PDB file of C-alpha atoms in Angstrom:
ATOM      1  CA  LEU A   1      14.095  -6.908 -18.549  1.00 73.00           C
ATOM      2  CA  GLY A   2      10.848  -8.965 -18.608  1.00 89.00           C
ATOM      3  CA  ASP A   3      12.070 -11.880 -20.541  1.00 93.00           C
ATOM      4  CA  VAL A   4      13.909 -13.479 -17.499  1.00 92.00           C
ATOM      5  CA  PHE A   5      10.745 -13.297 -15.382  1.00 94.00           C
ATOM      6  CA  VAL A   6       8.630 -14.637 -18.301  1.00 95.00           C
ATOM      7  CA  TYR A   7      11.245 -17.553 -18.247  1.00 95.00           C
ATOM      8  CA  LEU A   8      11.200 -18.275 -14.613  1.00 94.00           C
ATOM      9  CA  LEU A   9       7.537 -18.330 -14.473  1.00 96.00           C
ATOM     10  CA  ASN A  10       7.841 -21.200 -17.477  1.00 95.00           C
ATOM     11  CA  VAL A  11      10.330 -22.992 -15.498  1.00 94.00           C
ATOM     12  CA  MET A  12       7.953 -22.965 -12.265  1.00 94.00           C
ATOM     13  CA  ASN A  13       5.097 -24.006 -14.639  1.00 95.00           C
ATOM     14  CA  VAL A  14       3.076 -21.267 -13.571  1.00 95.00           C
ATOM     15  CA  TYR A  15       1.472 -20.895 -16.908  1.00 96.00           C
ATOM     16  CA  GLU A  16      -0.127 -24.158 -16.910  1.00 97.00           C
ATOM     17  CA  GLU A  17      -0.681 -24.845 -13.048  1.00 97.00           C
ATOM     18  CA  PHE A  18      -2.499 -21.622 -12.753  1.00 97.00           C
ATOM     19  CA  ASN A  19      -3.839 -21.019 -16.182  1.00 96.00           C
ATOM     20  CA  VAL A  20      -2.084 -17.839 -16.499  1.00 97.00           C
ATOM     21  CA  PRO A  21      -2.217 -16.317 -19.935  1.00 97.00           C
ATOM     22  CA  MET A  22       1.518 -15.424 -21.358  1.00 96.00           C
ATOM     23  CA  SER A  23      -0.115 -12.117 -22.993  1.00 97.00           C
ATOM     24  CA  ALA A  24      -1.475 -11.423 -19.133  1.00 98.00           C
ATOM     25  CA  VAL A  25       2.282 -11.843 -17.824  1.00 97.00           C
ATOM     26  CA  LYS A  26       3.653  -9.730 -20.408  1.00 97.00           C
ATOM     27  CA  SER A  27       1.162  -6.932 -20.065  1.00 98.00           C
ATOM     28  CA  PHE A  28       1.251  -6.946 -16.257  1.00 98.00           C
ATOM     29  CA  LEU A  29       5.320  -6.563 -16.760  1.00 98.00           C
ATOM     30  CA  THR A  30       4.869  -3.753 -19.211  1.00 97.00           C
ATOM     31  CA  ASN A  31       2.420  -1.894 -16.876  1.00 98.00           C
ATOM     32  CA  ILE A  32       4.464  -2.315 -14.087  1.00 98.00           C
ATOM     33  CA  SER A  33       7.781  -1.278 -15.475  1.00 97.00           C
ATOM     34  CA  GLY A  34       6.227   2.070 -17.181  1.00 97.00           C
ATOM     35  CA  LEU A  35       4.888   2.780 -13.454  1.00 98.00           C
ATOM     36  CA  TYR A  36       8.535   2.738 -11.704  1.00 98.00           C
ATOM     37  CA  LEU A  37       9.812   6.379 -11.655  1.00 97.00           C
ATOM     38  CA  ASP A  38      13.052   7.291 -13.304  1.00 94.00           C
ATOM     39  CA  ASN A  39      15.166   7.394 -10.402  1.00 92.00           C
ATOM     40  CA  PRO A  40      18.711   5.869 -10.014  1.00 95.00           C
ATOM     41  CA  TYR A  41      18.030   3.054  -7.600  1.00 96.00           C
ATOM     42  CA  HIS A  42      14.225   2.241  -7.203  1.00 96.00           C
ATOM     43  CA  ASN A  43      13.570   1.830 -10.862  1.00 96.00           C
ATOM     44  CA  ASN A  44      12.164  -1.087 -12.643  1.00 96.00           C
ATOM     45  CA  LYS A  45      15.750  -2.745 -12.967  1.00 96.00           C
ATOM     46  CA  HIS A  46      15.793  -2.973  -9.549  1.00 97.00           C
ATOM     47  CA  GLY A  47      12.489  -4.684  -9.416  1.00 96.00           C
ATOM     48  CA  TYR A  48      13.675  -7.315 -11.922  1.00 96.00           C
ATOM     49  CA  ASP A  49      16.942  -7.656  -9.940  1.00 96.00           C
ATOM     50  CA  VAL A  50      14.960  -8.075  -6.600  1.00 96.00           C
ATOM     51  CA  ALA A  51      12.825 -10.871  -8.306  1.00 96.00           C
ATOM     52  CA  HIS A  52      15.446 -12.625  -9.714  1.00 96.00           C
ATOM     53  CA  CYS A  53      17.497 -12.604  -6.579  1.00 96.00           C
ATOM     54  CA  VAL A  54      14.370 -13.998  -4.596  1.00 96.00           C
ATOM     55  CA  TYR A  55      14.029 -16.820  -7.206  1.00 97.00           C
ATOM     56  CA  ARG A  56      17.654 -17.698  -6.594  1.00 96.00           C
ATOM     57  CA  LEU A  57      17.645 -17.697  -2.960  1.00 94.00           C
ATOM     58  CA  VAL A  58      14.496 -19.646  -2.638  1.00 95.00           C
ATOM     59  CA  THR A  59      15.578 -22.330  -5.047  1.00 96.00           C
ATOM     60  CA  ILE A  60      19.246 -22.403  -3.599  1.00 96.00           C
ATOM     61  CA  ALA A  61      18.072 -22.701  -0.272  1.00 93.00           C
ATOM     62  CA  GLY A  62      15.590 -25.306  -1.000  1.00 93.00           C
ATOM     63  CA  LEU A  63      12.691 -23.427  -0.087  1.00 92.00           C
ATOM     64  CA  ASN A  64      11.051 -24.053  -3.117  1.00 92.00           C
ATOM     65  CA  GLY A  65       9.964 -27.365  -1.719  1.00 92.00           C
ATOM     66  CA  VAL A  66       8.351 -25.629   1.778  1.00 93.00           C
ATOM     67  CA  PHE A  67       6.584 -22.806  -0.288  1.00 95.00           C
ATOM     68  CA  SER A  68       3.760 -23.830  -2.373  1.00 96.00           C
ATOM     69  CA  HIS A  69       3.923 -22.934  -5.939  1.00 96.00           C
ATOM     70  CA  LEU A  70       1.327 -20.111  -5.426  1.00 98.00           C
ATOM     71  CA  GLU A  71       3.240 -18.689  -2.472  1.00 97.00           C
ATOM     72  CA  PHE A  72       6.467 -18.547  -4.539  1.00 97.00           C
ATOM     73  CA  PHE A  73       4.470 -17.221  -7.886  1.00 98.00           C
ATOM     74  CA  SER A  74       2.973 -14.620  -5.620  1.00 98.00           C
ATOM     75  CA  LEU A  75       6.566 -13.765  -3.732  1.00 97.00           C
ATOM     76  CA  LEU A  76       8.050 -13.206  -7.264  1.00 97.00           C
ATOM     77  CA  LEU A  77       5.171 -10.678  -8.322  1.00 98.00           C
ATOM     78  CA  ALA A  78       5.689  -8.842  -5.179  1.00 98.00           C
ATOM     79  CA  ALA A  79       9.533  -8.810  -5.722  1.00 97.00           C
ATOM     80  CA  VAL A  80       8.925  -7.565  -9.380  1.00 98.00           C
ATOM     81  CA  GLY A  81       6.643  -4.803  -8.237  1.00 98.00           C
ATOM     82  CA  HIS A  82       8.033  -4.028  -4.642  1.00 97.00           C
ATOM     83  CA  ASP A  83       8.948  -0.550  -5.489  1.00 97.00           C
ATOM     84  CA  VAL A  84       6.896   0.302  -8.383  1.00 98.00           C
ATOM     85  CA  GLY A  85       6.244   4.353  -8.193  1.00 98.00           C
ATOM     86  CA  HIS A  86       8.978   4.776  -5.426  1.00 98.00           C
ATOM     87  CA  PRO A  87       9.878   8.682  -5.127  1.00 97.00           C
ATOM     88  CA  GLY A  88      13.199   8.113  -4.234  1.00 96.00           C
ATOM     89  CA  VAL A  89      12.538   9.347  -0.389  1.00 97.00           C
ATOM     90  CA  ASN A  90      11.932   6.970   2.465  1.00 96.00           C
ATOM     91  CA  ASN A  91       8.944   6.610   4.800  1.00 96.00           C
ATOM     92  CA  VAL A  92      10.251   8.721   7.608  1.00 96.00           C
ATOM     93  CA  TYR A  93      10.894  11.642   4.959  1.00 97.00           C
ATOM     94  CA  LEU A  94       7.067  11.213   3.991  1.00 98.00           C
ATOM     95  CA  VAL A  95       5.694  11.278   7.465  1.00 97.00           C
ATOM     96  CA  LYS A  96       7.846  14.510   8.693  1.00 98.00           C
ATOM     97  CA  ALA A  97       6.865  16.295   5.302  1.00 98.00           C
ATOM     98  CA  LYS A  98       3.299  15.515   6.039  1.00 98.00           C
ATOM     99  CA  ASN A  99       3.231  14.066   2.249  1.00 98.00           C
ATOM    100  CA  GLU A 100      -0.230  13.089   0.783  1.00 97.00           C
ATOM    101  CA  LEU A 101       1.087   9.431   0.776  1.00 97.00           C
ATOM    102  CA  ALA A 102       1.876   9.535   4.664  1.00 98.00           C
ATOM    103  CA  LEU A 103      -1.621  11.335   5.206  1.00 98.00           C
ATOM    104  CA  ARG A 104      -3.208   8.721   3.095  1.00 97.00           C
ATOM    105  CA  HIS A 105      -1.746   5.852   5.028  1.00 97.00           C
ATOM    106  CA  ASN A 106      -1.828   7.325   8.334  1.00 97.00           C
ATOM    107  CA  ASP A 107       1.703   7.524   8.801  1.00 97.00           C
ATOM    108  CA  ARG A 108       1.928   3.890   8.460  1.00 95.00           C
ATOM    109  CA  SER A 109       4.055   2.441   5.493  1.00 96.00           C
ATOM    110  CA  PRO A 110       3.304   4.959   3.198  1.00 98.00           C
ATOM    111  CA  LEU A 111       5.392   3.524   0.470  1.00 98.00           C
ATOM    112  CA  GLY A 112       4.693  -0.022   1.039  1.00 97.00           C
ATOM    113  CA  ASN A 113       1.050   0.645   1.043  1.00 97.00           C
ATOM    114  CA  MET A 114       1.372   2.737  -2.148  1.00 98.00           C
ATOM    115  CA  HIS A 115       3.110   0.096  -3.777  1.00 98.00           C
ATOM    116  CA  CYS A 116       0.671  -2.666  -3.089  1.00 98.00           C
ATOM    117  CA  SER A 117      -1.856  -0.208  -4.234  1.00 98.00           C
ATOM    118  CA  VAL A 118      -0.251   0.136  -7.702  1.00 98.00           C
ATOM    119  CA  ILE A 119       0.277  -3.607  -8.009  1.00 98.00           C
ATOM    120  CA  TYR A 120      -3.328  -4.258  -7.617  1.00 98.00           C
ATOM    121  CA  ASP A 121      -4.182  -1.314  -9.730  1.00 98.00           C
ATOM    122  CA  VAL A 122      -2.376  -3.209 -12.508  1.00 98.00           C
ATOM    123  CA  LEU A 123      -3.732  -6.650 -11.550  1.00 98.00           C
ATOM    124  CA  ASN A 124      -7.283  -5.314 -11.588  1.00 98.00           C
ATOM    125  CA  LYS A 125      -6.860  -4.356 -15.285  1.00 98.00           C
ATOM    126  CA  GLU A 126      -8.469  -7.186 -17.522  1.00 97.00           C
ATOM    127  CA  GLU A 127      -5.572  -7.283 -19.774  1.00 98.00           C
ATOM    128  CA  SER A 128      -3.200  -7.527 -16.802  1.00 98.00           C
ATOM    129  CA  ASN A 129      -4.697  -9.966 -14.425  1.00 98.00           C
ATOM    130  CA  VAL A 130      -2.378 -12.844 -14.072  1.00 98.00           C
ATOM    131  CA  PHE A 131      -4.364 -14.100 -11.651  1.00 98.00           C
ATOM    132  CA  VAL A 132      -7.545 -14.744 -13.789  1.00 97.00           C
ATOM    133  CA  GLY A 133      -7.470 -18.498 -13.514  1.00 96.00           C
ATOM    134  CA  LEU A 134      -6.927 -18.731  -9.798  1.00 98.00           C
ATOM    135  CA  SER A 135     -10.086 -19.628  -7.388  1.00 97.00           C
ATOM    136  CA  ASP A 136     -11.238 -17.112  -4.738  1.00 98.00           C
ATOM    137  CA  GLY A 137      -9.235 -18.882  -2.229  1.00 98.00           C
ATOM    138  CA  GLN A 138      -6.063 -18.635  -4.396  1.00 98.00           C
ATOM    139  CA  TRP A 139      -6.469 -15.379  -5.176  1.00 98.00           C
ATOM    140  CA  ARG A 140      -6.651 -14.305  -1.297  1.00 98.00           C
ATOM    141  CA  GLU A 141      -3.791 -16.565  -0.493  1.00 98.00           C
ATOM    142  CA  ALA A 142      -1.871 -14.780  -3.273  1.00 98.00           C
ATOM    143  CA  ARG A 143      -2.972 -11.341  -1.973  1.00 98.00           C
ATOM    144  CA  LYS A 144      -1.720 -12.107   1.411  1.00 98.00           C
ATOM    145  CA  VAL A 145       1.680 -13.379   0.304  1.00 97.00           C
ATOM    146  CA  ILE A 146       1.957 -10.180  -1.901  1.00 98.00           C
ATOM    147  CA  LEU A 147       0.797  -7.584   0.844  1.00 97.00           C
ATOM    148  CA  ALA A 148       2.992  -9.029   3.333  1.00 94.00           C
ATOM    149  CA  ALA A 149       6.252  -9.334   1.369  1.00 95.00           C
ATOM    150  CA  VAL A 150       6.042  -5.834   0.049  1.00 96.00           C
ATOM    151  CA  LEU A 151       4.599  -4.270   3.446  1.00 94.00           C
ATOM    152  CA  GLY A 152       7.928  -6.283   5.072  1.00 92.00           C
ATOM    153  CA  THR A 153      10.428  -3.850   3.009  1.00 92.00           C
ATOM    154  CA  ASP A 154       9.492  -1.386   5.403  1.00 92.00           C
ATOM    155  CA  MET A 155      12.644  -0.513   7.200  1.00 89.00           C
ATOM    156  CA  SER A 156      11.008   0.104  10.419  1.00 88.00           C
ATOM    157  CA  HIS A 157       9.902  -3.451  10.754  1.00 84.00           C
ATOM    158  CA  HIS A 158      13.610  -4.690  10.206  1.00 78.00           C
ATOM    159  CA  PHE A 159      14.724  -5.758  13.542  1.00 84.00           C
ATOM    160  CA  GLU A 160      11.669  -7.370  14.535  1.00 87.00           C
ATOM    161  CA  GLN A 161      11.896  -9.478  11.183  1.00 83.00           C
ATOM    162  CA  ILE A 162      15.429 -10.291  12.107  1.00 84.00           C
ATOM    163  CA  SER A 163      14.186 -11.305  15.782  1.00 88.00           C
ATOM    164  CA  LYS A 164      11.702 -13.780  14.002  1.00 85.00           C
ATOM    165  CA  ILE A 165      14.251 -15.348  11.966  1.00 81.00           C
ATOM    166  CA  LYS A 166      16.523 -15.935  14.676  1.00 85.00           C
ATOM    167  CA  LEU A 167      13.546 -17.528  16.594  1.00 86.00           C
ATOM    168  CA  PHE A 168      12.703 -19.681  13.353  1.00 79.00           C
ATOM    169  CA  GLN A 169      16.230 -20.785  13.091  1.00 78.00           C
ATOM    170  CA  GLU A 170      16.480 -21.708  16.880  1.00 82.00           C
TER     171      GLU A 170
END
C-alpha cells in the first residue's frame, strides 16, 4: 500500500526538496499502517485511498500550483493518517458514552485530536521523522496544515466548511 505513497512523494520531489530520507517515509508509513485498527472502513487502506484521492483532486484541479510544496506534502501526510486508531464509532457516540477520548479532549473532536496525537507520536520517533530536514518555520507550517486537515474531518464542522467554500467560490 505504501508503494504508491512513496512514488507520489518522489513525483513531488519531496525527498530532495525537503531532505526527507526514504527510510523515514517507509518507517512512518509502516508505523501509521500498524496503528490503524482492524475495522471494516476506517483502516489503513482507507488512509492510503484518501491520500491518493487528495493527490488526484489537488493535481487535477491545478491546486498544486496554489499550494506550496510543503503544504501539499503535509496534506498528503495528514490524509494517510487522518483516521489512524479509529475505533469505528463517531464523536457523538464517544461524547455521549463519556468515553476516555471525549473526556481527554473535552468533548471537542475527540477522534480528530486523537488522530493528530498518533500522527505526531509516529513523527516524534527518530526513524519515522519525515520532517527531520525541515527548518523550525517549515515544521510549524507543516503542523498547522496537518492539524487543520485532520481536525477538519470532524463532521460537526461540515456545514461551516461548505459555507466557506461557497464564499471562496464567489
